[in-house]
mmCIF file of the C-alpha atoms, coordinates in Angstrom:
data_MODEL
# 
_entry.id   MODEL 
# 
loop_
_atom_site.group_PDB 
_atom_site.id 
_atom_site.type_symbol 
_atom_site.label_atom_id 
_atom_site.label_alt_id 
_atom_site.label_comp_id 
_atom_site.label_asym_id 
_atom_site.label_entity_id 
_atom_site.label_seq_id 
_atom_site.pdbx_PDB_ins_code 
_atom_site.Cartn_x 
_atom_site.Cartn_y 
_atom_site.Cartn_z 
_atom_site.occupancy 
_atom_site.B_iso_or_equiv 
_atom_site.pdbx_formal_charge 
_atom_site.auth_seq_id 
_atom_site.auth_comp_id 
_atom_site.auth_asym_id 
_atom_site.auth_atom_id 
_atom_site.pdbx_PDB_model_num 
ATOM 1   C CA . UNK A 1 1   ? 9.165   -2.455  13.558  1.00 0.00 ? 1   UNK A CA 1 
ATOM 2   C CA . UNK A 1 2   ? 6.758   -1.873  10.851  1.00 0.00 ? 2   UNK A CA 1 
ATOM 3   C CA . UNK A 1 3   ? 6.062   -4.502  8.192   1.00 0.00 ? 3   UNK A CA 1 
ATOM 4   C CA . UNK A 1 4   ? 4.740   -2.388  4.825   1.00 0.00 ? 4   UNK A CA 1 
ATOM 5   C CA . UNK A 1 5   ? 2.518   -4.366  2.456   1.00 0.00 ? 5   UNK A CA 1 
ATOM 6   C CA . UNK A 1 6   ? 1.741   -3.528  -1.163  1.00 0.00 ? 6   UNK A CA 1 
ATOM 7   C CA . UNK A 1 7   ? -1.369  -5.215  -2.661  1.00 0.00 ? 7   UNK A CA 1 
ATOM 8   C CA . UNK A 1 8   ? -1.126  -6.312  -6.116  1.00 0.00 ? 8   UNK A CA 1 
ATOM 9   C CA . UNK A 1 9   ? -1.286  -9.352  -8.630  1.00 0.00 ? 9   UNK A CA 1 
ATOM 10  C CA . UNK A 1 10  ? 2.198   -11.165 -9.776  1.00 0.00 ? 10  UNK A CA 1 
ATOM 11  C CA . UNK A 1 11  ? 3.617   -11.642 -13.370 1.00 0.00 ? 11  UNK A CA 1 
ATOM 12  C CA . UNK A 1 12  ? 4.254   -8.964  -15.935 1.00 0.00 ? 12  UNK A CA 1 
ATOM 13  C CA . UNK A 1 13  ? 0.689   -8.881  -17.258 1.00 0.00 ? 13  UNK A CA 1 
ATOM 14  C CA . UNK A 1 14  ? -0.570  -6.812  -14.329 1.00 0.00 ? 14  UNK A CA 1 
ATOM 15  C CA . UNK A 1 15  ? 2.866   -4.673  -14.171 1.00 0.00 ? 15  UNK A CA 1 
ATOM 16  C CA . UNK A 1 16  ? 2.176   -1.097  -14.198 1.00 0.00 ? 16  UNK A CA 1 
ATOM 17  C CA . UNK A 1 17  ? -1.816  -1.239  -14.064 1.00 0.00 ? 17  UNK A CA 1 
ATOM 18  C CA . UNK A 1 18  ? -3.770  0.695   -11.151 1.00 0.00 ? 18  UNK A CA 1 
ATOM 19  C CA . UNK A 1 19  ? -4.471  -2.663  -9.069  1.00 0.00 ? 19  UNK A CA 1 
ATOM 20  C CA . UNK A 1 20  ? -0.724  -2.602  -9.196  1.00 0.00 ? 20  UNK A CA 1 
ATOM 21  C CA . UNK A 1 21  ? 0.026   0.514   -7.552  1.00 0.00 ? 21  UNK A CA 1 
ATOM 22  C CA . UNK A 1 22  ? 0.457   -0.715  -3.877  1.00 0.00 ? 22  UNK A CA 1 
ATOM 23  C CA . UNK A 1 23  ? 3.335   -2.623  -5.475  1.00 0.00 ? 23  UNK A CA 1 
ATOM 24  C CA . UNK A 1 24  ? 4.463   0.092   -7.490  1.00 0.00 ? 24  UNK A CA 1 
ATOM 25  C CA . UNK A 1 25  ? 5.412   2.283   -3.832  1.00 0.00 ? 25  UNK A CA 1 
ATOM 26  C CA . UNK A 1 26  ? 7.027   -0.905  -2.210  1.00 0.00 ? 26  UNK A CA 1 
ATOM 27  C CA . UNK A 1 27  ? 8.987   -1.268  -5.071  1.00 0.00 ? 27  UNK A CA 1 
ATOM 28  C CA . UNK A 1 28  ? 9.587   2.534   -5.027  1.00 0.00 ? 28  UNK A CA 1 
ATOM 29  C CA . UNK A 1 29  ? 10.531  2.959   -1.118  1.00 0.00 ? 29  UNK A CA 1 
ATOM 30  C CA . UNK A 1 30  ? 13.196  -0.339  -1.771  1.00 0.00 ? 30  UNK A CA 1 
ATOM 31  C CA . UNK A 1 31  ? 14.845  1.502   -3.801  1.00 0.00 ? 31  UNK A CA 1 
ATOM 32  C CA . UNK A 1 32  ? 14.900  4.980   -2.306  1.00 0.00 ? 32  UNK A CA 1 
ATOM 33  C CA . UNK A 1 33  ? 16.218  2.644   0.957   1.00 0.00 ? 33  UNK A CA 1 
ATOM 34  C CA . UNK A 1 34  ? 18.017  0.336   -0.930  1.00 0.00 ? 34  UNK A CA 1 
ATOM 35  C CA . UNK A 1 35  ? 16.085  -2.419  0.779   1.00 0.00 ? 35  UNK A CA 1 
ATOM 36  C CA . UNK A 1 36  ? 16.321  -6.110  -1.832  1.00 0.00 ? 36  UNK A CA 1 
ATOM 37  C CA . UNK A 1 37  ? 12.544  -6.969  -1.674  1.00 0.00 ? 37  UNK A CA 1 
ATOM 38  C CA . UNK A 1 38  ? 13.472  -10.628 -3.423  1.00 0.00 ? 38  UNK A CA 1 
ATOM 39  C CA . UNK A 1 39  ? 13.228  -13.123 -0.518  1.00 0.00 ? 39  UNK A CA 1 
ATOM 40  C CA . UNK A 1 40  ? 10.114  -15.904 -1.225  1.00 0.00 ? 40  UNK A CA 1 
ATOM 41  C CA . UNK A 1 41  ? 8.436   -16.148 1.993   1.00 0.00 ? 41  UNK A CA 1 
ATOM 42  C CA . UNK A 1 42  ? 4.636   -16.686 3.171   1.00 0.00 ? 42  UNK A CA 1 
ATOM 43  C CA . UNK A 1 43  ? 3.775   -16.678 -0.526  1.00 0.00 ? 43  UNK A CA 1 
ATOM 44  C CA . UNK A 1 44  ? 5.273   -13.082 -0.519  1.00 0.00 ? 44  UNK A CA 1 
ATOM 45  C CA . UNK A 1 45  ? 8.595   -11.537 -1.907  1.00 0.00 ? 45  UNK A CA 1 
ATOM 46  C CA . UNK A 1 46  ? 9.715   -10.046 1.011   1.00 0.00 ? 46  UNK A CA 1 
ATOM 47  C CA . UNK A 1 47  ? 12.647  -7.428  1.630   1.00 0.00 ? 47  UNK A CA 1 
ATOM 48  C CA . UNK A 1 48  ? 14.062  -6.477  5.460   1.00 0.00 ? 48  UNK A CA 1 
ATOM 49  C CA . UNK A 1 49  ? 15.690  -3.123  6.212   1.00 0.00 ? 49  UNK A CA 1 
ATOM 50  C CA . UNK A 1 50  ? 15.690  -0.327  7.817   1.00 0.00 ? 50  UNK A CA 1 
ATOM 51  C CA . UNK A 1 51  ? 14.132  3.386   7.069   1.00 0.00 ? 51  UNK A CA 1 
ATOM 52  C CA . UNK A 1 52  ? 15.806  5.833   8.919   1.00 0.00 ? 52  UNK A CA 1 
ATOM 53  C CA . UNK A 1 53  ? 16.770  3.902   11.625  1.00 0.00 ? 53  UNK A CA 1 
ATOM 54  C CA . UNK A 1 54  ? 13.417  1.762   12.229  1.00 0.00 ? 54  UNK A CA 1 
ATOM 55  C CA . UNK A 1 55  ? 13.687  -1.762  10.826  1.00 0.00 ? 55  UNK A CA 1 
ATOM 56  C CA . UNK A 1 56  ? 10.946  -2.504  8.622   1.00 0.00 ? 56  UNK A CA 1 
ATOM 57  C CA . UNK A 1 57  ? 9.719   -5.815  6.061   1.00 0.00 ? 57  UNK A CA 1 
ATOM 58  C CA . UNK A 1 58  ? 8.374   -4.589  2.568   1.00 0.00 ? 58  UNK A CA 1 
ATOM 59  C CA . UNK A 1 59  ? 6.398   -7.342  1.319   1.00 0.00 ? 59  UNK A CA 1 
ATOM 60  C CA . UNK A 1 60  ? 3.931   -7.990  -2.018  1.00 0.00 ? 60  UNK A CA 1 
ATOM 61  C CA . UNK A 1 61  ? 1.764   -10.683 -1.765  1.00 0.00 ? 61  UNK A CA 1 
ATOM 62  C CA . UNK A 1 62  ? 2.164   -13.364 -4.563  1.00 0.00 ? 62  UNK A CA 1 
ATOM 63  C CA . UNK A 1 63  ? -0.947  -14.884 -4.189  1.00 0.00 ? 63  UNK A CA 1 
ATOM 64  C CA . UNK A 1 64  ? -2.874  -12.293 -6.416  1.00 0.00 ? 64  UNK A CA 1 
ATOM 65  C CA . UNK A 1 65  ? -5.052  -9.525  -4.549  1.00 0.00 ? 65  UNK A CA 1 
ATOM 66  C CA . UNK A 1 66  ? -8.381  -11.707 -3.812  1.00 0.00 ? 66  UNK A CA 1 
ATOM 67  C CA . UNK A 1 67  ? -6.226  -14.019 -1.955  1.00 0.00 ? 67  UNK A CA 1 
ATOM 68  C CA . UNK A 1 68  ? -3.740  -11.509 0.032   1.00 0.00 ? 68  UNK A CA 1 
ATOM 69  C CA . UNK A 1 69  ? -5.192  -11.964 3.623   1.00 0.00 ? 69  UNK A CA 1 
ATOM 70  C CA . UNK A 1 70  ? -3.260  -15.403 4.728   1.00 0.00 ? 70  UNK A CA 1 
ATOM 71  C CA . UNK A 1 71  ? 0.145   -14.362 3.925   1.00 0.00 ? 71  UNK A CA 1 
ATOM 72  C CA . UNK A 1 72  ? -0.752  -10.923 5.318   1.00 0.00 ? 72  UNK A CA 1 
ATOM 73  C CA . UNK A 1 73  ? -1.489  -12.650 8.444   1.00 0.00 ? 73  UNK A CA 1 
ATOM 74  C CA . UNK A 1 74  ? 1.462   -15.275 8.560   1.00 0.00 ? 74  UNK A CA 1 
ATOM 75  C CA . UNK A 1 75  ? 3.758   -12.631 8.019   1.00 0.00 ? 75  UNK A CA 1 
ATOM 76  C CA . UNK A 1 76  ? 2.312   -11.074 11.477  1.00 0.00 ? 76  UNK A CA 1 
ATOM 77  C CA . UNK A 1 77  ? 2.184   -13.953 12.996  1.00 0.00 ? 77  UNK A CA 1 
ATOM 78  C CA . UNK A 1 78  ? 5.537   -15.665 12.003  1.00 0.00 ? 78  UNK A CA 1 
ATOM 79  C CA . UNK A 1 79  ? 6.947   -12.133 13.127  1.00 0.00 ? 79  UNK A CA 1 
ATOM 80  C CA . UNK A 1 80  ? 4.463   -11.823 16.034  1.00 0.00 ? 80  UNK A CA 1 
ATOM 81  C CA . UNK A 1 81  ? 3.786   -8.283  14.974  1.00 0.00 ? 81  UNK A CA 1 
ATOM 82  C CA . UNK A 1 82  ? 0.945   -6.155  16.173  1.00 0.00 ? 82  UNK A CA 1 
ATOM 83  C CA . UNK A 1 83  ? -0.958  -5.726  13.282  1.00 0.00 ? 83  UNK A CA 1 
ATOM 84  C CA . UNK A 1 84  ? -3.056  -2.888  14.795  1.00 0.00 ? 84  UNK A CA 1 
ATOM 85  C CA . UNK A 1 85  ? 0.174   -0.456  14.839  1.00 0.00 ? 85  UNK A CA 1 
ATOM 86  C CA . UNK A 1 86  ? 2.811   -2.091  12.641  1.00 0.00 ? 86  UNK A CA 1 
ATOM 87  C CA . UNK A 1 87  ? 1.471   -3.043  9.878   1.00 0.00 ? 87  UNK A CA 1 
ATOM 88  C CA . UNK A 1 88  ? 0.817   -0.555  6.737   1.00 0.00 ? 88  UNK A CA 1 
ATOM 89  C CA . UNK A 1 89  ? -1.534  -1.460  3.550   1.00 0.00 ? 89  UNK A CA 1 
ATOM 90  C CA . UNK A 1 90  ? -1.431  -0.220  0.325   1.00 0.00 ? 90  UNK A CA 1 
ATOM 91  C CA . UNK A 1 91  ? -4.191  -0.199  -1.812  1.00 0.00 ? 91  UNK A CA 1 
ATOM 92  C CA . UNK A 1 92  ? -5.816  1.306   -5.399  1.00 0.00 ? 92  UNK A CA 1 
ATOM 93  C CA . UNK A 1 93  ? -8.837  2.990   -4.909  1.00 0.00 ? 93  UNK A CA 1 
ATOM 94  C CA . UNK A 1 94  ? -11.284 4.341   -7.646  1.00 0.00 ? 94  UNK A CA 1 
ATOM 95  C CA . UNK A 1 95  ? -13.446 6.313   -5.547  1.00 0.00 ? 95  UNK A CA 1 
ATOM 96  C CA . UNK A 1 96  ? -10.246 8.757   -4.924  1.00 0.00 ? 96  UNK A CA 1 
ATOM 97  C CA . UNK A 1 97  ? -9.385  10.772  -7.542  1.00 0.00 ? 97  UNK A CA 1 
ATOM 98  C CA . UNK A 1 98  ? -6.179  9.932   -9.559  1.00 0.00 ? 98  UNK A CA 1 
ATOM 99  C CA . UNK A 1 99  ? -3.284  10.855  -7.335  1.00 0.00 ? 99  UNK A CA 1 
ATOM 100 C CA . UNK A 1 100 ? -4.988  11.293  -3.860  1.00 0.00 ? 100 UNK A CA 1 
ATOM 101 C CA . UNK A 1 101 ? -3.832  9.703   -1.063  1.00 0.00 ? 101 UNK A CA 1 
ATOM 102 C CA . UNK A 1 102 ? -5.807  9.124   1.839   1.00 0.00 ? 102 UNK A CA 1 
ATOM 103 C CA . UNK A 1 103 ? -4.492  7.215   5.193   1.00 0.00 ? 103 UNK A CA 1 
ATOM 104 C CA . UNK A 1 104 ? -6.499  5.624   7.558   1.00 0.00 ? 104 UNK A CA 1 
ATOM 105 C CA . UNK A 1 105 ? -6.291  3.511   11.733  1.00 0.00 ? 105 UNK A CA 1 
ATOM 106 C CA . UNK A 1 106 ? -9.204  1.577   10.507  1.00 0.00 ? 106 UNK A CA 1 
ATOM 107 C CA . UNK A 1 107 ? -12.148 1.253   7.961   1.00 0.00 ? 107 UNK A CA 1 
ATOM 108 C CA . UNK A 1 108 ? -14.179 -0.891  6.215   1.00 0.00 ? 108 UNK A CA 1 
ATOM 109 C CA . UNK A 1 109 ? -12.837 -3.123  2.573   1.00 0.00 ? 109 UNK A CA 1 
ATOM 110 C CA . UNK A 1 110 ? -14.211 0.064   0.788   1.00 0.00 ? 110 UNK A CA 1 
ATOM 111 C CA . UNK A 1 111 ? -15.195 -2.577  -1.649  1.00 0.00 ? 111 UNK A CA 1 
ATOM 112 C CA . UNK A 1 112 ? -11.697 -3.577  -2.121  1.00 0.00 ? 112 UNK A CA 1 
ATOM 113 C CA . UNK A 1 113 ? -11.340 -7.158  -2.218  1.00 0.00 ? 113 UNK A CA 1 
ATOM 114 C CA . UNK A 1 114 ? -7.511  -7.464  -1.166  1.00 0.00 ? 114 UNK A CA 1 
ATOM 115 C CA . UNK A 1 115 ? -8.357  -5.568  1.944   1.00 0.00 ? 115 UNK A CA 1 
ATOM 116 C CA . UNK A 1 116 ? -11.829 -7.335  2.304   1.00 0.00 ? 116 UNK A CA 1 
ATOM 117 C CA . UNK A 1 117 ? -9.358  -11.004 2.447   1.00 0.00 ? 117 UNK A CA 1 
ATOM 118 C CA . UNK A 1 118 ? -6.857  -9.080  4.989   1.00 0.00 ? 118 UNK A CA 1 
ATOM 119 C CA . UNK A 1 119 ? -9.943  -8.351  7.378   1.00 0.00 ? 119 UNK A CA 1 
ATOM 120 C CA . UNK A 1 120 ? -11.259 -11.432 7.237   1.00 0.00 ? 120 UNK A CA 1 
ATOM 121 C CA . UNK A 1 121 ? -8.032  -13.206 7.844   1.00 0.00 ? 121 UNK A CA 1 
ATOM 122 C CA . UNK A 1 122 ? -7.846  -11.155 10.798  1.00 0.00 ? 122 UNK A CA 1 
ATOM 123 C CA . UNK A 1 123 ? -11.250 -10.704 12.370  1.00 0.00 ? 123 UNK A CA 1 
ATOM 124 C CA . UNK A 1 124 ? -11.153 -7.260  12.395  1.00 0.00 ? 124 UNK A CA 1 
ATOM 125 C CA . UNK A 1 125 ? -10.268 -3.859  10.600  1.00 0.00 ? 125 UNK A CA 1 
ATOM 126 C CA . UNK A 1 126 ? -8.189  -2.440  12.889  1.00 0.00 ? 126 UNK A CA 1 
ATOM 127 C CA . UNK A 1 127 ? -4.749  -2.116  10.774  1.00 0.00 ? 127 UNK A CA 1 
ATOM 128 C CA . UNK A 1 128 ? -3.357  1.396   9.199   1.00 0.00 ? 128 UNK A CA 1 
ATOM 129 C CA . UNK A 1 129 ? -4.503  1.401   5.097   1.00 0.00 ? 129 UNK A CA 1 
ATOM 130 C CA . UNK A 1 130 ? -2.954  4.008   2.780   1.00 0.00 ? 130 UNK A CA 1 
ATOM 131 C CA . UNK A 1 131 ? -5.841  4.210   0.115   1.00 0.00 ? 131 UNK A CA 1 
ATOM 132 C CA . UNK A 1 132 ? -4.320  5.609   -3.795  1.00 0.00 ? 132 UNK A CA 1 
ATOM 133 C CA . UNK A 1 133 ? -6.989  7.177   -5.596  1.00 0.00 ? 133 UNK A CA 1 
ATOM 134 C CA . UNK A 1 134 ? -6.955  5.424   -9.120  1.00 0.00 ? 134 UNK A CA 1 
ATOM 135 C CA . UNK A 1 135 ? -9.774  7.714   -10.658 1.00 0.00 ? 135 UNK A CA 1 
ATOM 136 C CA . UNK A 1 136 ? -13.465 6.146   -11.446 1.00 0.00 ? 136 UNK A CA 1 
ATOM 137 C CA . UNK A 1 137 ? -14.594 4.001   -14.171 1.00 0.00 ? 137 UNK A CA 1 
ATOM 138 C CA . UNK A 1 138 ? -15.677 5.747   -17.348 1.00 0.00 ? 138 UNK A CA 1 
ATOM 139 C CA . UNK A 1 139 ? -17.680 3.210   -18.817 1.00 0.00 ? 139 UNK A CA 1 
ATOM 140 C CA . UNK A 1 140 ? -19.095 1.187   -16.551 1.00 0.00 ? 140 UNK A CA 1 
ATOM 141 C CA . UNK A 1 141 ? -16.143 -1.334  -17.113 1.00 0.00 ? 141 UNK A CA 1 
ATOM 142 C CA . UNK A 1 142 ? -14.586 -2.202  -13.339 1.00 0.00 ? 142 UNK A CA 1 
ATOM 143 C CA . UNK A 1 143 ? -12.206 -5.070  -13.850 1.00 0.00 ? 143 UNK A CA 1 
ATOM 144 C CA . UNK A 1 144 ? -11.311 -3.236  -17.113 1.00 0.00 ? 144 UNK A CA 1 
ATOM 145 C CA . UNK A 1 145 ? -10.319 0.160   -15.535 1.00 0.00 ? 145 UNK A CA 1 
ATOM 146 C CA . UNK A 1 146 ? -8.828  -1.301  -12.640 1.00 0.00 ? 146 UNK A CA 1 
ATOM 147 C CA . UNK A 1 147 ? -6.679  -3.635  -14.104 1.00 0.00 ? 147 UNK A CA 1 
ATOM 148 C CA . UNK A 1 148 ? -5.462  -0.985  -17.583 1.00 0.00 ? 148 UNK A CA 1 
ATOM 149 C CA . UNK A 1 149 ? -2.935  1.257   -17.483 1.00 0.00 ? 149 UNK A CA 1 
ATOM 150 C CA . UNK A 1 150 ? -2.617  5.043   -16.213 1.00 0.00 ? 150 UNK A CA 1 
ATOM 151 C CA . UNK A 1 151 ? -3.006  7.001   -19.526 1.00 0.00 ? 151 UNK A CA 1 
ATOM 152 C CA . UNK A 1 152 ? 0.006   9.307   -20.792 1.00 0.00 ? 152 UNK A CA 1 
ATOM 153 C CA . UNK A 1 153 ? -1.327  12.750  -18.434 1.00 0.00 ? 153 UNK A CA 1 
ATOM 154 C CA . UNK A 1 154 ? -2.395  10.227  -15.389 1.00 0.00 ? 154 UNK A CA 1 
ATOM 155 C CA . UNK A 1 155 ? 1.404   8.949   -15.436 1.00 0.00 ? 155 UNK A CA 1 
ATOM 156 C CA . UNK A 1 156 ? 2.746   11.864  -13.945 1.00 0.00 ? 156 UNK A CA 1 
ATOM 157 C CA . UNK A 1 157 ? 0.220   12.432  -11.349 1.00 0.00 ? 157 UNK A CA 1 
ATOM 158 C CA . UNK A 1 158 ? 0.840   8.750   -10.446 1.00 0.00 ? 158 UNK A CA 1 
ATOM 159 C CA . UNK A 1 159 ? 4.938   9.464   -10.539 1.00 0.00 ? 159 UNK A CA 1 
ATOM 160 C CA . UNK A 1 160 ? 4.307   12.471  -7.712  1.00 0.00 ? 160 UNK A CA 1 
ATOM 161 C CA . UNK A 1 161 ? 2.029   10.284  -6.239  1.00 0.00 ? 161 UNK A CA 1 
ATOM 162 C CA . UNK A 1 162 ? 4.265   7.803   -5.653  1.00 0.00 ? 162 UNK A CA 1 
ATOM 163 C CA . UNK A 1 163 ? 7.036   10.368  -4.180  1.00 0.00 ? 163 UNK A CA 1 
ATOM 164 C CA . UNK A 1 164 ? 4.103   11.831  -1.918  1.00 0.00 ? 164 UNK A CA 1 
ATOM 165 C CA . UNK A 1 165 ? 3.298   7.678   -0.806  1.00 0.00 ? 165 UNK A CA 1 
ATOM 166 C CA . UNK A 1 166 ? 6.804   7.234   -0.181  1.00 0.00 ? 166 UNK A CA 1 
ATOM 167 C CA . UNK A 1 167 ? 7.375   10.129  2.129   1.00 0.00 ? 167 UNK A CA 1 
ATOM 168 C CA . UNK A 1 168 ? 3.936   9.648   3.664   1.00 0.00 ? 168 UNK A CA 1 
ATOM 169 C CA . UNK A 1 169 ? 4.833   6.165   5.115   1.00 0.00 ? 169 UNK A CA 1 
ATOM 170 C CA . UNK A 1 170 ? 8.113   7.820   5.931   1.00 0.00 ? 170 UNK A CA 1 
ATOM 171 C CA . UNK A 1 171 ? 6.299   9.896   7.814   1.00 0.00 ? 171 UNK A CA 1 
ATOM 172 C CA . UNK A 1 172 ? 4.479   7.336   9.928   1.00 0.00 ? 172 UNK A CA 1 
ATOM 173 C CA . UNK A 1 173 ? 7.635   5.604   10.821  1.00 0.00 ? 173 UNK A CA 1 
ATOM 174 C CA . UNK A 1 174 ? 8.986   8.478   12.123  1.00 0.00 ? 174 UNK A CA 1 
ATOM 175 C CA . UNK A 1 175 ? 6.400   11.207  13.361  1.00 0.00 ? 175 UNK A CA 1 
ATOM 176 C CA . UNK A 1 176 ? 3.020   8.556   13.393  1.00 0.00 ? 176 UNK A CA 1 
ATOM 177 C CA . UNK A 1 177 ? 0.240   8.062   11.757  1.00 0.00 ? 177 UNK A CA 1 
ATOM 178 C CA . UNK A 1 178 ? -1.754  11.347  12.711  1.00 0.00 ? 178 UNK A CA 1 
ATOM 179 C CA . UNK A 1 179 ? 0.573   13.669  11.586  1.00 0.00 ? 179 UNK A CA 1 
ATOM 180 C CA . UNK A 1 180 ? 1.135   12.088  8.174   1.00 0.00 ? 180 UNK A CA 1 
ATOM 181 C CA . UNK A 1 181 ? -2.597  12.197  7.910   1.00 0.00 ? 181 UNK A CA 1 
ATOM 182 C CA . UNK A 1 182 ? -2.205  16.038  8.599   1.00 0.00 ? 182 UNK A CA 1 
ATOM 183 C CA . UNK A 1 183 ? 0.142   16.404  5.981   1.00 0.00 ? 183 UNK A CA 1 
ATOM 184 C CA . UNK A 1 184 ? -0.859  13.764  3.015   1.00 0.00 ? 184 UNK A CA 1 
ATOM 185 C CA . UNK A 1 185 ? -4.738  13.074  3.341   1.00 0.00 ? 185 UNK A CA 1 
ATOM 186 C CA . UNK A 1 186 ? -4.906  15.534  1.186   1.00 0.00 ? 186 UNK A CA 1 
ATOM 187 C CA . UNK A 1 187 ? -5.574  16.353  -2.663  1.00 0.00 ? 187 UNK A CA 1 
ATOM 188 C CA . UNK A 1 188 ? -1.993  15.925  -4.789  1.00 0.00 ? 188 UNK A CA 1 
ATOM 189 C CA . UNK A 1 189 ? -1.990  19.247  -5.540  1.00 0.00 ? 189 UNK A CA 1 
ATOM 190 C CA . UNK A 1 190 ? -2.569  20.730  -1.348  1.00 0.00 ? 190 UNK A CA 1 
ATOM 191 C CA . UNK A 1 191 ? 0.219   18.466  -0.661  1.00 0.00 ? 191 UNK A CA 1 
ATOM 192 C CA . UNK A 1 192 ? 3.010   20.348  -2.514  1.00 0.00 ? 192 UNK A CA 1 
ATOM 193 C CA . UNK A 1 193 ? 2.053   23.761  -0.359  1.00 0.00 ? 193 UNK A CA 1 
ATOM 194 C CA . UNK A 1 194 ? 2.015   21.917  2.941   1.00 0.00 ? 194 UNK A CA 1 
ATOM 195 C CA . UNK A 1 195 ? 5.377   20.675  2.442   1.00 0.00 ? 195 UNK A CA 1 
# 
């Protein structure tokens, strides 16, 4: 079983912004599975399923991404998952390139406060993270960048981005996590001529 995780802040005013995007690929591998990710639970909306045969939870934490560590960790415990093989992150990151994904076993926050809370909820950093490169500040404006709005040309990088996130965690489910490194840890356009 694999519980998949999307890191994000609720409510309509962060919809669609590059914090977001962890949400964005739960919300995109529900559908593509038909999975109903609409269940309140552990401060999460939570869906159950299956993805080609392996059950699996999609879950967005509710309690906005500072926060996203304890019901990260309840849903593990509660489920008594192993958190070091079962349990998938997704998370923005702006020192990727818009439209790169890059999967790792372990790591450090990467200055990432959403995964900072999950590690310290946990003790360790021992958990598979899919990292989504968001692109850099411009001007020197963090919270600004991070929490605005792909611009009209970053849109459809971030719409094959999400297709190459989906079928990455596909990929872990069914062949593990080292071969979907092989094929997705890689820039957007490299993917396309692996596949």
């Amino acid at each position: 079983m694999f519980i998949i995780i999307g890191l994000g802040n609720p409510g309509m005013k962060y919809a669609g912004t590059r914090h977001n995007i962890g949400f964005d690929i739960v919300d995109a591998l529900a559908k593509k599975h038909n999975i109903k990710v609409k269940s309140l639970k552990h401060k999460t909306i939570m869906g159950k399923g299956s993805i080609y045969g392996h059950k699996v939870f999609l879950a967005k934490p509710f309690t906005y991404m500072n926060l996203s560590g304890e019901p990260v960790r309840r849903i593990i415990e509660y489920y008594h998952l192993d958190e070091k093989n079962e349990l998938i992150v997704i998370a923005d990151d702006i020192s990727l390139p818009t439209g790169q994904i890059r999967m790792r076993k372990k790591g450090s926050d990467g200055g990432h406060n959403g995964l900072k809370s999950i590690i310290n909820n946990f003790g360790h950093n021992e958990f598979i993270r899919m990292k989504i490169g968001v692109g850099d500040k411009k001007d020197g404006d963090l919270i600004g960048h991070v929490l605005g709005h792909f611009s009209g040309s970053d849109k459809k990088i971030m719409r094959e981005c999400t297709k190459n996130a989906v079928a990455a965690i596909e990929a872990i489910i069914e062949d593990g996590l080292d071969k979907a490194m092989n094929v997705y840890n890689r820039k957007i356009d490299e993917i396309k001529d692996s596949q």
